[in-house]
């Protein structure tokens, strides 16, 4: 039986930042031992509290990492697409998954045992720098999530829209056109709230003359106000 890895799996693993400095031979070995699974949207891929002994790499589709609060709210911590790894920190630490992971769309996931990653690190020590850089960036991103959740919901929304304005805003005569980048339901979850509260936050920013909502796009009239609200320091 052929042990040649699937081309899409090999491509996704080659794109993964965790081992971006690894040799082609090392990546090919990882692809050859990966357990590949397809899953429909909504499938739970990892459960908070379960022992973490493997790392998932998204081959196709998107996954989300989230926490369920005691009152049933979903807080999205990360969303990941093709070539991105999830559950890596817990697996490398030999601990438990700190959050749930599910399929945000139909997905194909390549699972790698954590021991396989340690073997690559032992064989190619330069890969350790890439791993440290990637995990450090994730820690910084998680810190930003915590900072955002310390704000009220209009402040969280303002911070998100300000960051989107810088990254994707398009200047027009009427203001800055900013695509939301996700559904309002997912945006509410990523901000640690519910759609009804998010709608009230949008209404407040609209009534204050900061923005207008047009479907999946926001027209920002006052970027400075978004920056002030998103920082937690209003005039």
Short mmCIF file of N, CA and C in Angstrom, two decimals, residues 154 201-211 221-222 225 229 234:
data_model
loop_
_atom_site.label_atom_id
_atom_site.label_comp_id
_atom_site.label_asym_id
_atom_site.label_seq_id
_atom_site.Cartn_x
_atom_site.Cartn_y
_atom_site.Cartn_z
N UNK A 154 -20.12 48.12 23.66
CA UNK A 154 -19.81 49.14 22.65
C UNK A 154 -18.31 49.37 22.50
N UNK A 201 -25.35 47.82 20.73
CA UNK A 201 -24.06 48.52 20.64
C UNK A 201 -23.92 49.23 19.29
N UNK A 202 -24.32 48.54 18.21
CA UNK A 202 -24.31 49.18 16.89
C UNK A 202 -25.22 50.40 16.90
N UNK A 203 -26.40 50.27 17.51
CA UNK A 203 -27.35 51.37 17.55
C UNK A 203 -26.78 52.57 18.31
N UNK A 204 -26.07 52.29 19.40
CA UNK A 204 -25.46 53.39 20.16
C UNK A 204 -24.44 54.13 19.31
N UNK A 205 -23.57 53.38 18.62
CA UNK A 205 -22.55 54.02 17.78
C UNK A 205 -23.19 54.77 16.62
N UNK A 206 -24.29 54.24 16.11
CA UNK A 206 -25.00 54.93 15.03
C UNK A 206 -25.62 56.23 15.55
N UNK A 207 -26.30 56.15 16.70
CA UNK A 207 -26.95 57.34 17.26
C UNK A 207 -25.94 58.42 17.64
N UNK A 208 -24.71 57.99 17.98
CA UNK A 208 -23.67 58.96 18.32
C UNK A 208 -22.98 59.53 17.09
N UNK A 209 -23.44 59.10 15.90
CA UNK A 209 -22.88 59.63 14.67
C UNK A 209 -21.53 59.05 14.27
N UNK A 210 -21.16 57.91 14.91
CA UNK A 210 -19.85 57.31 14.64
C UNK A 210 -19.87 56.49 13.36
N UNK A 211 -21.00 55.82 13.07
CA UNK A 211 -21.04 54.92 11.93
C UNK A 211 -22.46 54.69 11.47
N UNK A 221 -17.82 57.07 10.14
CA UNK A 221 -17.72 58.53 9.96
C UNK A 221 -16.68 59.15 10.89
N UNK A 222 -16.39 58.47 11.99
CA UNK A 222 -15.47 59.04 12.99
C UNK A 222 -14.53 57.96 13.51
N UNK A 225 -13.28 58.43 17.12
CA UNK A 225 -14.19 58.00 18.18
C UNK A 225 -14.06 56.50 18.43
N UNK A 229 -13.11 54.95 22.06
CA UNK A 229 -13.98 53.98 22.71
C UNK A 229 -13.29 52.62 22.88
N UNK A 234 -12.63 57.40 27.08
CA UNK A 234 -13.46 58.35 26.37
C UNK A 234 -13.21 59.75 26.90
#
